[in-house]
Short mmCIF file of C-alpha atoms in Angstrom, two decimals:
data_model
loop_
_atom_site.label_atom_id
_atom_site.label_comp_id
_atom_site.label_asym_id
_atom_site.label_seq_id
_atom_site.Cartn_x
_atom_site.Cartn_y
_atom_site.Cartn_z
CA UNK A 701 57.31 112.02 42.86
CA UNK A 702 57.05 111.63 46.46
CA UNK A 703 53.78 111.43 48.02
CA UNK A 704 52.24 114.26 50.49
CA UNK A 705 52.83 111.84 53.72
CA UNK A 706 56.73 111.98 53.06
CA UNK A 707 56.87 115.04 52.28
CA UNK A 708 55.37 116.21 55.78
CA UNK A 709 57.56 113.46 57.51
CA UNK A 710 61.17 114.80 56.18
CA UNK A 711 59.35 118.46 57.36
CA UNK A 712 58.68 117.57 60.60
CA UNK A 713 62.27 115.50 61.29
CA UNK A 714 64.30 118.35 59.55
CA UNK A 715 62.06 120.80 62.25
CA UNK A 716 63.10 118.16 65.05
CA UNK A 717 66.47 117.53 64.59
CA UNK A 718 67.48 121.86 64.07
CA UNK A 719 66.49 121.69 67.60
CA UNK A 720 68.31 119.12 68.78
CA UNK A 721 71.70 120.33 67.46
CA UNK A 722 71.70 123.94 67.07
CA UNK A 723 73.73 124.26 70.00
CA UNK A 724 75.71 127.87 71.12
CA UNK A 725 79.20 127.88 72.92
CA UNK A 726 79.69 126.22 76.20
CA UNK A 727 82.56 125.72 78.44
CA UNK A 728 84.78 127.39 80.32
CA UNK A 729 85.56 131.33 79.77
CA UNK A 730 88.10 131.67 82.64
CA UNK A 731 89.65 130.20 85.51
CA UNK A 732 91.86 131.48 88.50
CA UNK A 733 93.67 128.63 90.65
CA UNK A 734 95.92 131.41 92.73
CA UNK A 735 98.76 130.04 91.90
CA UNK A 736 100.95 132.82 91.46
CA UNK A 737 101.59 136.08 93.62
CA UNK A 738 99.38 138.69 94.36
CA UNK A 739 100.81 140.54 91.69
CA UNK A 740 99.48 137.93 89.38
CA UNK A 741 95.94 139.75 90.06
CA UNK A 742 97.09 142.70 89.69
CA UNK A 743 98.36 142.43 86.13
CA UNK A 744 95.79 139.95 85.13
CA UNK A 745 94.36 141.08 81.29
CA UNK A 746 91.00 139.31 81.40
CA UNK A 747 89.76 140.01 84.94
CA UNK A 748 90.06 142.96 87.20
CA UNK A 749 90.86 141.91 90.38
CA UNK A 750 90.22 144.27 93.47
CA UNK A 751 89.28 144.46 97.08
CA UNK A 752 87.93 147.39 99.39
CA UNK A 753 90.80 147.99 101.57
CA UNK A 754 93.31 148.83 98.14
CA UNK A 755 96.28 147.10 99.67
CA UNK A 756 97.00 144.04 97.43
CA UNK A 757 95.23 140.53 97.91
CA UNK A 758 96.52 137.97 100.45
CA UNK A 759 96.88 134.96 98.21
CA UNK A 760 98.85 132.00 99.39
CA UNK A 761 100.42 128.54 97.70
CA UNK A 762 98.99 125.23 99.53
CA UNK A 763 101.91 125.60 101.99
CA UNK A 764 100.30 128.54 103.64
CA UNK A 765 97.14 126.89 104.01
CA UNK A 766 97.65 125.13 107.24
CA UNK A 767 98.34 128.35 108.47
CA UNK A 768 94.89 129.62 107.80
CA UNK A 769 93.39 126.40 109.08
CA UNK A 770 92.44 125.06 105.74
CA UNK A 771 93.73 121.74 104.12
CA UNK A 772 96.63 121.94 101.22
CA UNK A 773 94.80 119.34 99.78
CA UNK A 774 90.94 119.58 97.97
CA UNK A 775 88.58 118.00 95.59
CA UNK A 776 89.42 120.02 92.66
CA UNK A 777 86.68 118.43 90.22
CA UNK A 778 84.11 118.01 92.73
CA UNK A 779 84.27 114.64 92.02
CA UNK A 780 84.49 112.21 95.39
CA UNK A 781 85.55 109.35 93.56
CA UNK A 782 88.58 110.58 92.20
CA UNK A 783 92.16 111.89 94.08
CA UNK A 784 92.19 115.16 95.50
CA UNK A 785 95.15 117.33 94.55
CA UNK A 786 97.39 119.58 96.44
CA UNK A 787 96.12 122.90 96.28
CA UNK A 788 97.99 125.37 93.64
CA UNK A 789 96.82 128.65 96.17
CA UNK A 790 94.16 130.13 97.91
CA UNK A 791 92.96 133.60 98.64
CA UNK A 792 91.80 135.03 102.03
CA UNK A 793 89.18 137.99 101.76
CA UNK A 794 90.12 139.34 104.63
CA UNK A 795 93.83 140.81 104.03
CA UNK A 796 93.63 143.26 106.06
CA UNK A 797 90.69 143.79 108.20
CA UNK A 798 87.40 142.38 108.32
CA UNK A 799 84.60 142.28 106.23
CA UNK A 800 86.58 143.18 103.58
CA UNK A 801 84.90 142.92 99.84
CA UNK A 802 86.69 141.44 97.05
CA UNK A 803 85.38 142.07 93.39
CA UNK A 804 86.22 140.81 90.27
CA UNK A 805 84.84 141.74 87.07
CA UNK A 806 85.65 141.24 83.38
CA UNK A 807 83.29 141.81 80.09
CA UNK A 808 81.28 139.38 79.20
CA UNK A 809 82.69 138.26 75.71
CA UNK A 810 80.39 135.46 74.88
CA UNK A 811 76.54 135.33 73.92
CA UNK A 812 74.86 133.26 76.46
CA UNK A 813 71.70 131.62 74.40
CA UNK A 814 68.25 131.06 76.05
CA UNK A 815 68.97 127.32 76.87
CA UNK A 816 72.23 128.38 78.56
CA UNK A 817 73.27 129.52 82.35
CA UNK A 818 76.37 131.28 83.01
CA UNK A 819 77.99 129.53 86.42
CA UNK A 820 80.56 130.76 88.71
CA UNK A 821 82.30 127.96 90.64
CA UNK A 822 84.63 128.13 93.47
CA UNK A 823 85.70 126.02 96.72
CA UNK A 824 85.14 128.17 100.02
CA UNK A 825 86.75 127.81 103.38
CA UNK A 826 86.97 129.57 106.87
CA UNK A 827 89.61 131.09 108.72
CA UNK A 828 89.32 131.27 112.37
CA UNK A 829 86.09 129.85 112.99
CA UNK A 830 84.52 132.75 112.16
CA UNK A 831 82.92 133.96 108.59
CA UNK A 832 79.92 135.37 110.00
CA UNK A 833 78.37 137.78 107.26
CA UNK A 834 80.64 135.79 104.74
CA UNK A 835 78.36 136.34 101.60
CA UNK A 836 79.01 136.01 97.31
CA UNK A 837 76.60 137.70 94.89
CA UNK A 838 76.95 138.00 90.85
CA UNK A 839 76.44 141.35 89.64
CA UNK A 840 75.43 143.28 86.18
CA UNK A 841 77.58 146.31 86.11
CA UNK A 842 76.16 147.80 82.68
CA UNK A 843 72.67 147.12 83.62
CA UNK A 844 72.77 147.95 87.31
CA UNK A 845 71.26 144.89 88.59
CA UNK A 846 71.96 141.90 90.76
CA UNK A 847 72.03 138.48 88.69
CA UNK A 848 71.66 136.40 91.84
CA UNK A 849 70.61 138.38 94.89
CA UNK A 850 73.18 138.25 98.01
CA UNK A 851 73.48 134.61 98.55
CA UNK A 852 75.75 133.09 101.33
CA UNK A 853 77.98 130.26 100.47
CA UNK A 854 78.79 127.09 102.10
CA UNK A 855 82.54 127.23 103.89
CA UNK A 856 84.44 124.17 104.98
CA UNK A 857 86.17 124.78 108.64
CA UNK A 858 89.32 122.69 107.29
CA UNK A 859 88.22 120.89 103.78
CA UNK A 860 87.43 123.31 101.01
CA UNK A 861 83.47 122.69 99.60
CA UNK A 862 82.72 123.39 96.49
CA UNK A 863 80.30 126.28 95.86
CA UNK A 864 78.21 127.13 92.10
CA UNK A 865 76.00 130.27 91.36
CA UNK A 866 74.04 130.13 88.39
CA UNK A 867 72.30 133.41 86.18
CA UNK A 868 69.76 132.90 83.24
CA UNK A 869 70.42 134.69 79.73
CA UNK A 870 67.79 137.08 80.03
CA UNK A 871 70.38 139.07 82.77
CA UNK A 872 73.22 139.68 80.61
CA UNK A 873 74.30 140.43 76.89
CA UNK A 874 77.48 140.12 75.60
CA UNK A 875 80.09 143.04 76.08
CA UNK A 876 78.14 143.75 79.65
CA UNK A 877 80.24 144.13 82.70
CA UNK A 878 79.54 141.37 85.06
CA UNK A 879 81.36 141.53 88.47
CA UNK A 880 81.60 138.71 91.10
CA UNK A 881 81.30 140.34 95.14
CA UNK A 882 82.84 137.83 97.86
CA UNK A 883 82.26 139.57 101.28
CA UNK A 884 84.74 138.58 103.48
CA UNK A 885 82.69 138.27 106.52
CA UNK A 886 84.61 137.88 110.08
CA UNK A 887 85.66 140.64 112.53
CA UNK A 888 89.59 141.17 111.31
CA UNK A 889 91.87 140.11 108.72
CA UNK A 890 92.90 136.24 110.79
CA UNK A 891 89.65 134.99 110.36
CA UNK A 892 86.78 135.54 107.54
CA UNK A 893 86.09 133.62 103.89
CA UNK A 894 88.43 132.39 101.81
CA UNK A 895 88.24 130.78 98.24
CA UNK A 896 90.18 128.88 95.73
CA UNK A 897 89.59 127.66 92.12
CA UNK A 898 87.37 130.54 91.29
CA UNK A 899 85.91 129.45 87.68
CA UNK A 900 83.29 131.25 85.38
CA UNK A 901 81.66 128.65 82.46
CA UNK A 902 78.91 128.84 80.12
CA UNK A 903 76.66 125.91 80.53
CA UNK A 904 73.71 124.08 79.42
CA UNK A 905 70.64 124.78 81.41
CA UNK A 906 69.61 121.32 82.73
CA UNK A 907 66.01 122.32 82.35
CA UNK A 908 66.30 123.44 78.72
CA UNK A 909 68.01 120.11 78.20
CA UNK A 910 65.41 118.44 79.83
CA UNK A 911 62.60 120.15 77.39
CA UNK A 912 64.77 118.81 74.28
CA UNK A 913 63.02 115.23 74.92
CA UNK A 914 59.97 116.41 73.62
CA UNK A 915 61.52 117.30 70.28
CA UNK A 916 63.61 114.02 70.22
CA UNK A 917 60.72 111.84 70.55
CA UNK A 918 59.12 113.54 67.96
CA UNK A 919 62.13 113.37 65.57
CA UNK A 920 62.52 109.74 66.04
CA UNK A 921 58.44 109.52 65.49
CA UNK A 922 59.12 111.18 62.46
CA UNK A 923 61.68 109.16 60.84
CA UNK A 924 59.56 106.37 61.50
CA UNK A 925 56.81 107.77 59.28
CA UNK A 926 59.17 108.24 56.36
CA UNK A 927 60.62 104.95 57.11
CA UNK A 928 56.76 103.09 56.69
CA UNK A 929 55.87 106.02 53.90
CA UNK A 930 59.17 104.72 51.84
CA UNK A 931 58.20 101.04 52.29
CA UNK A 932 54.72 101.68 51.06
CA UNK A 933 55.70 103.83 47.96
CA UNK A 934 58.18 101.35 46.67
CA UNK A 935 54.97 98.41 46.88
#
């Protein structure tokens, strides 16, 4: 018969460790490199893809990216100590005029957990010099609410930087409509933002991962006990 002390030890390290690996889903849900034609957009089955001015999306292969002042090359994994690639495509805001807004929005087809964030990444540039009003905000169609506020991104004048936006779990269930808003910025359709590698991931919340220590400790405190509780029994 095992004694009360080991019985409260295997407890408390059963109690410690369901924390520690009770983890949800996370990765990435979907990710757009604008690769193909505009077209591509259009028909695309798992986002809807639109802009303001309703006449297609100006999306261009790395060769037209000189043209628009940008590099064909960029640091695809936001990693500086690895090669950069050549960029599959880009896709200027502005097609037609300026200040043109660009939406896309899909449902949102996986539960994001309490110790989760769901992150939309993406590399901005500038055409022309000029993005003023250039701005990206995460929105909650279903609930009618802003998951991020209007936030403005950071936009490389030649080299693409890499941009992430962030929203807790308590903003969004599964099944809700969540919609991504780029506004172009920029007076007319040869300057304003552009973007490339537009990602959307469920993550771990660094924070949440952070508070798992506590828990750890304890767990390894706990299978200590049992370890000095065993020892003693057996004498």
């Amino acid at each position: 018969m095992r004694s009360p002390l080991i019985n409260s030890a295997i407890v408390a390290a059963t109690f410690s460790a369901s924390l520690i690996i009770n983890n949800a889903y996370a990765g990435l849900i979907f990710s757009e490199d604008f690769s193909g034609l505009s077209t591509a957009l259009e028909n695309s089955l798992i986002v809807d893809w639109q802009d303001s001015t309703g006449g297609g999306f100006e999306v261009y292969p790395t060769g037209g990216a000189g043209a628009r002042g940008m590099s064909g090359m960029f640091d695809h994994d936001n990693n500086p100590s690895t090669a950069e690639i050549v960029l599959p495509g880009g896709l200027e805001v502005n097609d037609t005029s300026g200040d043109v807004l660009l939406t896309a929005t899909f449902s949102l087809g996986s539960t994001i957990n309490a110790n989760q964030l769901g992150s939309l990444s993406f590399f901005g540039g500038v055409r022309g010099g000029n993005a003023t009003g250039a701005t990206i905000e995460i929105f909650n169609l279903t609930e009618g609410i802003s998951l991020t506020g209007v936030l403005v991104p950071t936009l490389g004048s030649f080299n693409w930087i890499y941009n992430e936006f962030n929203f807790s779990s308590t903003a969004a269930s599964i099944g809700d409509q969540i919609q991504f808003r780029w506004e172009g910025g920029g007076t007319n359709s040869a300057n304003g933002q552009e973007v490339a590698l537009v990602s959307f991931s469920i993550i771990d919340d660094p924070a949440a991962a952070a508070s798992v220590s506590e828990p750890f400790t304890l767990y390894i405190f706990a299978l200590g006990i049992i370890d000095l509780a065993l020892r003693r029994f057996k004498k």
